[in-house]
CSV table of C-alpha atoms in Angstrom, one decimal:
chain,number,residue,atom,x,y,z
M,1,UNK,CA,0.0,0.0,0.0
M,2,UNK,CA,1.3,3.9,-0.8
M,3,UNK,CA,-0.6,5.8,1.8
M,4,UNK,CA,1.3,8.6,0.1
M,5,UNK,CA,0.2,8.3,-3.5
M,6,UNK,CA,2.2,10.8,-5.2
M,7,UNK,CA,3.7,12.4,-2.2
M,8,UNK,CA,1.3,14.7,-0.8
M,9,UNK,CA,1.6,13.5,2.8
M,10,UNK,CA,5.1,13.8,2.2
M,11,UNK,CA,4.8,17.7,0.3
M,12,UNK,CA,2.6,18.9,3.1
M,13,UNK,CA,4.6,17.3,6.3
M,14,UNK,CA,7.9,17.4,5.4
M,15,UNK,CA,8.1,19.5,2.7
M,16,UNK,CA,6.4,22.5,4.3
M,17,UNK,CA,7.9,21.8,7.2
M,18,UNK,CA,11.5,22.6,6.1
M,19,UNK,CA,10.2,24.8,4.1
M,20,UNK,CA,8.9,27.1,7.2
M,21,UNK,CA,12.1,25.9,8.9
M,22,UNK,CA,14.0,28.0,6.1
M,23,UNK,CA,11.7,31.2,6.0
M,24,UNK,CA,8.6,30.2,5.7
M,25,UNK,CA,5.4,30.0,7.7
M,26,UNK,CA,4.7,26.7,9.2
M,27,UNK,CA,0.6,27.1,9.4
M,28,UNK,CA,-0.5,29.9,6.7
M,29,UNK,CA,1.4,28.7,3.5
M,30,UNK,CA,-0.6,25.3,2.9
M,31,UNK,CA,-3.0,25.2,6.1
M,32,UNK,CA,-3.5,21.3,5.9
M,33,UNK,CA,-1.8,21.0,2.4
M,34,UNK,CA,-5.5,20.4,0.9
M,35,UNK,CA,-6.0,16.8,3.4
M,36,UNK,CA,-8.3,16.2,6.1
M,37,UNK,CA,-11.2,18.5,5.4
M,38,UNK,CA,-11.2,17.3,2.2
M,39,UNK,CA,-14.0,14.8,2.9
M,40,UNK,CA,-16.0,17.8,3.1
M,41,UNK,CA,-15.7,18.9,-0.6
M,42,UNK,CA,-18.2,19.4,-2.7
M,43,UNK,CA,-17.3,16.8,-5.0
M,44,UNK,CA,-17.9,14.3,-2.6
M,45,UNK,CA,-21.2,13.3,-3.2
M,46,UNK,CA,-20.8,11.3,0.0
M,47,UNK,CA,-20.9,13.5,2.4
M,48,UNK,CA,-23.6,16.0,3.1
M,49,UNK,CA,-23.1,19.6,2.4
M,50,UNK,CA,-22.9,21.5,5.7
M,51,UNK,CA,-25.5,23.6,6.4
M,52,UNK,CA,-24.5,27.8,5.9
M,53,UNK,CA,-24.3,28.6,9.5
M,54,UNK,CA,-22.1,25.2,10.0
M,55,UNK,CA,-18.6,25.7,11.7
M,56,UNK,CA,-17.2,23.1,10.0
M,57,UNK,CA,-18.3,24.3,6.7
M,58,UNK,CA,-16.3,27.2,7.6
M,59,UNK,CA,-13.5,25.0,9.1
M,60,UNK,CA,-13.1,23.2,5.7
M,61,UNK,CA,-13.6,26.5,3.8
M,62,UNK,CA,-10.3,28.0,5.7
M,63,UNK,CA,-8.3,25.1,5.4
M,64,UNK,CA,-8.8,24.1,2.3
M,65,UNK,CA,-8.6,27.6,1.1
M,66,UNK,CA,-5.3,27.8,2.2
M,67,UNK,CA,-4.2,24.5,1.3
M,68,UNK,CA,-2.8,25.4,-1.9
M,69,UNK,CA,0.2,23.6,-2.1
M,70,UNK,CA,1.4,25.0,-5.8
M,71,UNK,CA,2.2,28.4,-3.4
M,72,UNK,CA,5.3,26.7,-1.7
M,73,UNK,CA,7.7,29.2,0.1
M,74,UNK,CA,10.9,28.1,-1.7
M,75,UNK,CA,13.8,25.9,0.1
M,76,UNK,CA,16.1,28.8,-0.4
M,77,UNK,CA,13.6,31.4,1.6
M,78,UNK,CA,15.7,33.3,3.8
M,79,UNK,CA,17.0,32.1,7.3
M,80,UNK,CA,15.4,31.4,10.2
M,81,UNK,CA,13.8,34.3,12.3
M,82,UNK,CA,15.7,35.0,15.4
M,83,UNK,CA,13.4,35.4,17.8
M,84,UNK,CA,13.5,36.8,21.2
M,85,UNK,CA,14.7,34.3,24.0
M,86,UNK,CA,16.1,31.7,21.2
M,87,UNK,CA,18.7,29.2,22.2
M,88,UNK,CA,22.2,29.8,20.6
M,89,UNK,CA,22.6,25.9,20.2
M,90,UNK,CA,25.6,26.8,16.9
M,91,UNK,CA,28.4,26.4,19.5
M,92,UNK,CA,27.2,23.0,21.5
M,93,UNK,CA,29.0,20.1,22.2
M,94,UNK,CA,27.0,17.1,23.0
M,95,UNK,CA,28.1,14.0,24.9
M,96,UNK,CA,27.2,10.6,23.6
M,97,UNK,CA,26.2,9.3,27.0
M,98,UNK,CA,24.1,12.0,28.0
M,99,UNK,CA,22.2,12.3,24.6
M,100,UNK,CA,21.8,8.4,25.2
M,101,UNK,CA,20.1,9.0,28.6
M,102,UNK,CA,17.9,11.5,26.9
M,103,UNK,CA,17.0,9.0,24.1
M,104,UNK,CA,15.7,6.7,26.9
M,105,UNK,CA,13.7,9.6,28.5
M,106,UNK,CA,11.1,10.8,25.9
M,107,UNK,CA,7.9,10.0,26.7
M,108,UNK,CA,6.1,8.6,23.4
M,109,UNK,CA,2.2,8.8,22.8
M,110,UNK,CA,0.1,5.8,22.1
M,111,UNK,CA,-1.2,5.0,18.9
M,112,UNK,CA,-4.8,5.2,18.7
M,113,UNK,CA,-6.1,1.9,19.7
M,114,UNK,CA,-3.2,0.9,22.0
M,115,UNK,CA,-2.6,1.9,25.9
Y,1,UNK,CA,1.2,56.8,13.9
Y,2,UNK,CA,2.8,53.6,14.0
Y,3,UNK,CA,3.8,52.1,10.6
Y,4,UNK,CA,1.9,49.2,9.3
Y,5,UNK,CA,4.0,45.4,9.5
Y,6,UNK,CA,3.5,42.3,8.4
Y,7,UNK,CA,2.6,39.6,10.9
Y,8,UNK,CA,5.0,37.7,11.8
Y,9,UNK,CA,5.5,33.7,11.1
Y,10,UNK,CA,3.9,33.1,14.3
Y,11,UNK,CA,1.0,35.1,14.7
Y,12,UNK,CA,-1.2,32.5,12.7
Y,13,UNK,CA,-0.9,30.1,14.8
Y,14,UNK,CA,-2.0,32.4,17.4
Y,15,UNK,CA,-5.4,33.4,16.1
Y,16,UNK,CA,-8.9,33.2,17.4
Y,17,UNK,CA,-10.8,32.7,14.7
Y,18,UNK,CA,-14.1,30.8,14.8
Y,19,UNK,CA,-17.0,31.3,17.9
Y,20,UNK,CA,-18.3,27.8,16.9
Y,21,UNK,CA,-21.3,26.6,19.1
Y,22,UNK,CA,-20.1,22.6,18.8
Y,23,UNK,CA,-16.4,21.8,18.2
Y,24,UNK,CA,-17.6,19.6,15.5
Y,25,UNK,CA,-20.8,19.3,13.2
Y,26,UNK,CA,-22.0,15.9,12.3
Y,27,UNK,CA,-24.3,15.7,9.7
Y,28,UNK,CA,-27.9,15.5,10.9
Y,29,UNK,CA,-28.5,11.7,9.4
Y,30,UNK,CA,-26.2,9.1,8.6
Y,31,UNK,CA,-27.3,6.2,6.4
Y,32,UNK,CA,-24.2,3.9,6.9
Y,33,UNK,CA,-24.6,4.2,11.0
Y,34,UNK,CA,-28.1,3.7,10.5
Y,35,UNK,CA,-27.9,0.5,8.4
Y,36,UNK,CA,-25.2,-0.7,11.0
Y,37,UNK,CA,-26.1,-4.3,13.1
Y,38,UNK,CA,-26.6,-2.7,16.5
Y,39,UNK,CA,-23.6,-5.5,18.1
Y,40,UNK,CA,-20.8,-3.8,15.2
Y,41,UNK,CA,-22.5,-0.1,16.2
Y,42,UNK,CA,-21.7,-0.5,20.0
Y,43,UNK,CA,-18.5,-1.9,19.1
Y,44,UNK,CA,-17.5,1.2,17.1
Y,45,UNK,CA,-19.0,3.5,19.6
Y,46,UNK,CA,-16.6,1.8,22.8
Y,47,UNK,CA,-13.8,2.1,20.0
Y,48,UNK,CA,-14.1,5.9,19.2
Y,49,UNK,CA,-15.4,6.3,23.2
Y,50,UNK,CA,-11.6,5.2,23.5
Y,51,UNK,CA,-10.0,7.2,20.9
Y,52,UNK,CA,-11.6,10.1,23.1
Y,53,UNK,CA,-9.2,8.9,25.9
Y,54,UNK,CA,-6.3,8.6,23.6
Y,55,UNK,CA,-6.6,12.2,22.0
Y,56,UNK,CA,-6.3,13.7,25.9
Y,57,UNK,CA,-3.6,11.0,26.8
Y,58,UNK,CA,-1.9,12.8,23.8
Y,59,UNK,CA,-2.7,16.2,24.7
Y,60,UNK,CA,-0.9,15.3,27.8
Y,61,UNK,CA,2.3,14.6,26.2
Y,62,UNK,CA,2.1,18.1,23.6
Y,63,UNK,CA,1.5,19.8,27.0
Y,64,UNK,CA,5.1,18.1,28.4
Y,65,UNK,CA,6.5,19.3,25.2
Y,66,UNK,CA,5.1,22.9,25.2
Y,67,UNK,CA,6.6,22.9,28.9
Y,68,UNK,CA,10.0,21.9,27.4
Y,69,UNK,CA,9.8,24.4,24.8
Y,70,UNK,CA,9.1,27.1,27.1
Y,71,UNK,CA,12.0,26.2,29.4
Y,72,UNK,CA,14.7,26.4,26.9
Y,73,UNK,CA,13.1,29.7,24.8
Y,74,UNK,CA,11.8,28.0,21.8
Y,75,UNK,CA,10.8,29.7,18.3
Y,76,UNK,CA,7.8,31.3,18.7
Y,77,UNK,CA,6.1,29.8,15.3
Y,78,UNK,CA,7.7,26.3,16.6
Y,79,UNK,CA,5.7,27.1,20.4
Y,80,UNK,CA,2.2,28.0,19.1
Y,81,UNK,CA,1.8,25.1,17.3
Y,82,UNK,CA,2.7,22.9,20.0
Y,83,UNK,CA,0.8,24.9,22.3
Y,84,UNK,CA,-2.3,25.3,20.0
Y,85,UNK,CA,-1.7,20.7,19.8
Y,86,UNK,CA,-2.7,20.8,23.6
Y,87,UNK,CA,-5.8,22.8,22.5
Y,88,UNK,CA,-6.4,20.5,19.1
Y,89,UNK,CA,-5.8,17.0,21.1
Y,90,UNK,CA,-8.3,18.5,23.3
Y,91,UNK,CA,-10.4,19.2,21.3
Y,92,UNK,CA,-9.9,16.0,19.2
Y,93,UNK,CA,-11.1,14.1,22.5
Y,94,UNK,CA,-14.4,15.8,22.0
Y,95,UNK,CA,-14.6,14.8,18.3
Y,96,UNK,CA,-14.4,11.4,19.2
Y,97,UNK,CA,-16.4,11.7,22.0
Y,98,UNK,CA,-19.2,13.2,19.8
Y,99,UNK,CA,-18.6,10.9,17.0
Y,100,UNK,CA,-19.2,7.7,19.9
Y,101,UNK,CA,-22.4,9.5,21.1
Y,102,UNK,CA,-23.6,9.3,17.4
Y,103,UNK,CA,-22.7,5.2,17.2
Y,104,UNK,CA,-23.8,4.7,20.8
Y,105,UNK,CA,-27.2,6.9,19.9
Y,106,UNK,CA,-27.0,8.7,23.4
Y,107,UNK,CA,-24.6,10.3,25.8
Y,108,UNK,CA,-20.9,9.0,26.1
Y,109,UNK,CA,-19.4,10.8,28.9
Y,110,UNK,CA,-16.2,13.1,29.0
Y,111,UNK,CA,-12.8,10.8,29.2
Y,112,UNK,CA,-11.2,10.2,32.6
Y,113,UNK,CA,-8.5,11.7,33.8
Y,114,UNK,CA,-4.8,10.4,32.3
Y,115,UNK,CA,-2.4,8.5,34.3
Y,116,UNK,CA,0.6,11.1,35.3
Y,117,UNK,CA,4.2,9.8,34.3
Y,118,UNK,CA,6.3,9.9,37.2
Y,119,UNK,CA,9.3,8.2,35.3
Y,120,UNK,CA,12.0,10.7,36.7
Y,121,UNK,CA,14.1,12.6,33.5
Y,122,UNK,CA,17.7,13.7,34.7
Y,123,UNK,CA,19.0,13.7,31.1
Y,124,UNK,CA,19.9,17.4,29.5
Y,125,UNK,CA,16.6,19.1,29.0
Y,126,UNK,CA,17.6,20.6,25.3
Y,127,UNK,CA,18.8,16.7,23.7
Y,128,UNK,CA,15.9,16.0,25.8
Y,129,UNK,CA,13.1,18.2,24.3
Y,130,UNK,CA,14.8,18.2,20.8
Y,131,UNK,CA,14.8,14.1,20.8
Y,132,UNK,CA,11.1,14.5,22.5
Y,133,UNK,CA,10.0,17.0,19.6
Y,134,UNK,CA,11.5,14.8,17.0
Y,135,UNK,CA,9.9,11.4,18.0
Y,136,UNK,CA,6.3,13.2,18.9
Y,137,UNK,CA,5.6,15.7,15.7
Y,138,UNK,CA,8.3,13.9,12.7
Y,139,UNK,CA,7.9,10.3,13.9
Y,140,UNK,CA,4.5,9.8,15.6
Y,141,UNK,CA,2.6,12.8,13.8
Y,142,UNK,CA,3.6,11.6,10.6
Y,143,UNK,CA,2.3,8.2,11.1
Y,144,UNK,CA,-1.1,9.4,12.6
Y,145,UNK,CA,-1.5,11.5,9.6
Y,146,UNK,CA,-1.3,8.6,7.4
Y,147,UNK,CA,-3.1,6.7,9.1
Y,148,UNK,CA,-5.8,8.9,9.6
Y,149,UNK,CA,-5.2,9.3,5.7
Y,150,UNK,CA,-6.2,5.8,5.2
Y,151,UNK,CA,-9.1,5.9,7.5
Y,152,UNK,CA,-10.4,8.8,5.5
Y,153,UNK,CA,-9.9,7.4,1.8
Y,154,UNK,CA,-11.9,3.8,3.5
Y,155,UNK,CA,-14.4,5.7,5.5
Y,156,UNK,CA,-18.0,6.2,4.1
Y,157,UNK,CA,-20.0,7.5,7.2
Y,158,UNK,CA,-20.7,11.3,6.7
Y,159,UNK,CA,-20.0,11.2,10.4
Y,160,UNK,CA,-16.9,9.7,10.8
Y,161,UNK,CA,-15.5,11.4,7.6
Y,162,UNK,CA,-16.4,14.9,9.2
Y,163,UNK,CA,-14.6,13.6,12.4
Y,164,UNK,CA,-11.8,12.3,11.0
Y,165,UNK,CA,-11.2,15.2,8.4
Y,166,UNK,CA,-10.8,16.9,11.2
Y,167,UNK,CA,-8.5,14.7,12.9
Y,168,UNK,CA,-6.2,15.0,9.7
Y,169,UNK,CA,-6.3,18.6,9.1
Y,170,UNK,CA,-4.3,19.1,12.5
Y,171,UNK,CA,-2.2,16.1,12.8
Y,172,UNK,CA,-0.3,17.1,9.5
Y,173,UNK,CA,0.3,20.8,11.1
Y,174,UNK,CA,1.8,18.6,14.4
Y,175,UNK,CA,4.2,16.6,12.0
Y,176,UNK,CA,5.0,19.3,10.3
Y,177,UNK,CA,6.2,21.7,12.9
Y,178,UNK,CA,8.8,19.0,13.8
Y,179,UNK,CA,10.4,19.2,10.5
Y,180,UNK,CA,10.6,23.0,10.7
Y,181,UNK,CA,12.2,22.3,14.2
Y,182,UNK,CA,15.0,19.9,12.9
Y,183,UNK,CA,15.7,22.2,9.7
Y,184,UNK,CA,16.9,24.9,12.3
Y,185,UNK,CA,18.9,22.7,14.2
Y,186,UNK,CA,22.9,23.2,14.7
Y,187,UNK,CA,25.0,20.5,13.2
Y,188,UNK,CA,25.8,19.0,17.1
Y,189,UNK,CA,22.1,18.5,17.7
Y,190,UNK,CA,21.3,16.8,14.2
Y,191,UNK,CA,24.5,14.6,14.9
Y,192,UNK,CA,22.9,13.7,18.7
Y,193,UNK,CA,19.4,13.1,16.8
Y,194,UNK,CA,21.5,10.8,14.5
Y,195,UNK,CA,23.2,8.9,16.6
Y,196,UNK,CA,20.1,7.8,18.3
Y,197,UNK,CA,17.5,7.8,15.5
Y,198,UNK,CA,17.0,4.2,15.9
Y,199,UNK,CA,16.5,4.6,19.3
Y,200,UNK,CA,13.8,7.6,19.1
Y,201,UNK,CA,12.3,5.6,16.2
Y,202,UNK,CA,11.6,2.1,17.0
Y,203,UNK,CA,9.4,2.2,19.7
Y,204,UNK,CA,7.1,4.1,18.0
Y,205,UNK,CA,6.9,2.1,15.2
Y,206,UNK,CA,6.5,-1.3,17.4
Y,207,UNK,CA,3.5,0.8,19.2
Y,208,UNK,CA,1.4,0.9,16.0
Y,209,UNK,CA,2.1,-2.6,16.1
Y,210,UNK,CA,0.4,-4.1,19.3
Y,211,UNK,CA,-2.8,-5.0,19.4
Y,212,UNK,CA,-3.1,-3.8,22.5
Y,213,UNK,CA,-6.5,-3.6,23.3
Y,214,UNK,CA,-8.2,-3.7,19.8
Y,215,UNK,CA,-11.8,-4.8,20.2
Y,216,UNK,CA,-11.9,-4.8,16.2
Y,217,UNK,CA,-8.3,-6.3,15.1
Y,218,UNK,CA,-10.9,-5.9,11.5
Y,219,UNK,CA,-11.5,-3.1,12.1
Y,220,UNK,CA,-14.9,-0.9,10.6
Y,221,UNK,CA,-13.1,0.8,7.8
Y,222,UNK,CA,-16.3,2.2,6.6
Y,223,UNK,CA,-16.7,4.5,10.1
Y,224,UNK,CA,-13.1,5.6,10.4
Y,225,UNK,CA,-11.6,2.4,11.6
Y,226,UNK,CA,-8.8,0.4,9.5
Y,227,UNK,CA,-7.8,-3.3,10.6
Y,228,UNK,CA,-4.7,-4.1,12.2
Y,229,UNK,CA,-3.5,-4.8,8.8
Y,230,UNK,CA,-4.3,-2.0,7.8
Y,231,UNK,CA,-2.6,0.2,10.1
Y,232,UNK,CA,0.6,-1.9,10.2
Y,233,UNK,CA,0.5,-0.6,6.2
Y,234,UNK,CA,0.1,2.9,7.2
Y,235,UNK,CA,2.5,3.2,9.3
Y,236,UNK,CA,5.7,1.2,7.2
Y,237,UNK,CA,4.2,3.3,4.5
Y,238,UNK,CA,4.6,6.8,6.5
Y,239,UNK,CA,8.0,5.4,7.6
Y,240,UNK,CA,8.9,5.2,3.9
Y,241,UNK,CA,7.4,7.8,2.1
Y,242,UNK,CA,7.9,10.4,4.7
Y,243,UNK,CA,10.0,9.9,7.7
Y,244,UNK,CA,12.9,8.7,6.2
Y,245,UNK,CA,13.1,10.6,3.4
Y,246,UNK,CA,12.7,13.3,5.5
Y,247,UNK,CA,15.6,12.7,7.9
Y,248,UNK,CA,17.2,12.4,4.5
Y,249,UNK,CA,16.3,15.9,3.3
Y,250,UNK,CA,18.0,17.3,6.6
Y,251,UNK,CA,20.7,15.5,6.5
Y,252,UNK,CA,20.9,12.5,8.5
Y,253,UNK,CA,22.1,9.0,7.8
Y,254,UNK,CA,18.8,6.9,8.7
Y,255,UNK,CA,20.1,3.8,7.0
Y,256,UNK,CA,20.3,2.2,10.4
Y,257,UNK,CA,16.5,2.8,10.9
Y,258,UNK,CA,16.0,1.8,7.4
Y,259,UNK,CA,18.0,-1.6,7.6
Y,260,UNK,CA,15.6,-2.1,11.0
Y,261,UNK,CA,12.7,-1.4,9.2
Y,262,UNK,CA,14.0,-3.9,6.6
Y,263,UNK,CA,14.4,-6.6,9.0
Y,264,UNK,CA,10.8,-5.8,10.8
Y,265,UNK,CA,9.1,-5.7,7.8
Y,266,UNK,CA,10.6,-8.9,6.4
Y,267,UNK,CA,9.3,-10.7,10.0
Y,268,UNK,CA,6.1,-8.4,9.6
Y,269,UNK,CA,6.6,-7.6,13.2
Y,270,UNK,CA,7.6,-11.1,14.6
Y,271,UNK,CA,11.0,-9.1,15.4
């Protein structure tokens, strides 16, 4: 199975991910990257139209909207913003041992389904 | 008068902008549910009453991460959408709750509360919340997006294709904030992330894995729920397609990872 098919997941996680990480916005360049409120498009004559007033109407209506992934901020956008009360991390050293003992510490979520 | 500016990256992420009177709106009638044998319609109602319990148990962990972030002065576009996950797993909770109440066909009641993890962490907090970010938003984000991408392509209730279309929509902003993290990253910290990459990666991977306590190991794809099978498919298929080509993109050697993956998917999770 491709749960990718042709790379969307891929375009709008990773791809708009580094892409913010380079310049870009991480939320207002793609919203969603055109997934999830999809199943609320009119041409899926599966699901009901929401009514006017309906906040998901609206919901799909901003995300998709935005979604537009042909409007990618480009890999070579300009650096990263340097926010206030950011981390200079450029000179760090990190010990092996201590980034193993961090390894083992990260709390991971369960999968839906699984506890 | 002050001169007009842009807003900045963050400041999306930051908006209020919907007064909605239900955090999600089911369509009024639902054929598939109703045509449903009322045994399988229970079933799916206990399983979504569960995801409910999930979506908080995981806006536990994005509030551990937001604390993290806030301790060592993170990015401000990087914080409010870890912040604003607290919120959306939250708020996910009562999507599935709402979503259960429509298979049950009357109230399900709020989750309980979620166990607290009093495993002590002594290790340096910034490998700490960098390795944390990396395995919550790249590696488990990722595979929740597709398989809440597969649950949506197999998914034929007008109820649980509202739900999880909204599931979707936000778990591909989570992932996707961790890439923006790790393309900031110094060379140190990517080499750190390296060096443990297996270790940040498998037990996620063997988590989508368990059966755990599956009630529908065949799951109801046509209300939102894939098999076991299914899943296991979603998440090599994530790990392919988008993880490790990701770590890739960045920079770091995941042919480790990719030789385990190898090897598990060879044994189909015998390993």
């Amino acid at each position: 199975m491709r749960p990718d098919r042709g790379g969307k997941l891929f375009h709008a996680i990773v791809g708009l991910g580094l892409a913010a990480g380079c310049g870009g916005d991480v939320t207002t360049a793609s919203g969603d990257g055109g997934l999830g409120h999809k199943a609320a498009d009119a041409s899926d004559s599966s699901v009901p139209h929401a009514t006017p007033d309906s906040g998901a109407r609206d919901a799909a209506q901003e995300r998709t909207s935005a979604a537009d992934v042909g409007t990618l901020p480009g890999l070579d956008a300009p650096g990263p913003v340097d926010a206030p009360g950011r981390v200079d991390a450029t000179a760090m050293t990190v010990d092996a041992g201590m980034a193993r003992d961090a390894a083992s510490d990260v709390t991971i979520p369960p999968p839906p389904e699984i506890k | 008068m002050s001169p007009v500016r842009e807003p900045a990256a963050h400041e999306e992420s930051l908006f209020r902008r919907h007064r909605r009177q239900h955090v999600v709106h089911l369509p009024d009638s639902d054929d598939v549910i109703d045509r449903m044998p009322t045994d399988l319609r229970l079933e799916v109602a206990r399983t979504w009453t569960r995801r409910a319990h999930e979506e908080l148990r995981v806006a536990w962990d994005f509030s551990l991460l937001c604390r993290e972030l806030l301790e060592l002065g993170s990015d401000p576009d990087v914080l409010a959408v870890v912040a604003r996950g607290v919120h959306d797993e939250v708020r996910h909770a009562e999507v599935c709750r709402s979503l259960a109440e429509r298979y049950a066909g009357g109230p399900v009641p709020w989750p309980t509360e979620v166990p607290p993890d009093t495993r002590p962490r002594s290790s340096d907090p910034r490998l700490r919340t960098s390795f944390h970010l990396v395995t919550m938003c790249c590696v488990t984000e990722s595979i929740a997006s597709a398989f809440l991408d597969a649950s949506l392509k197999d998914a034929s209730s007008p109820s649980a294709r509202v739900a999880v279309g909204e599931l979707l929509a936000d778990e591909v902003v989570h992932a996707r904030v961790g890439w923006t993290f790790l393309a900031r990253q110094p060379r140190p910290m990517l080499d750190a992330i390296e060096a443990n990459l297996r270790a940040l990666v498998e037990p996620v991977v063997r988590g989508w894995w368990q059966q755990g306590r599956v009630t529908l190991p065949e799951g109801a794809p046509e209300h939102g729920i894939p098999s076991m099978r299914r899943t296991q498919e979603a998440t090599l298929g994530a790990m392919r397609e988008i993880v490790l080509p990701g770590f890739t993109e960045v920079g770091l050697d995941a042919s480790d990872v990719r030789a385990w993956l190898d090897r598990w998917e060879t044994t189909w999770g015998q390993g």
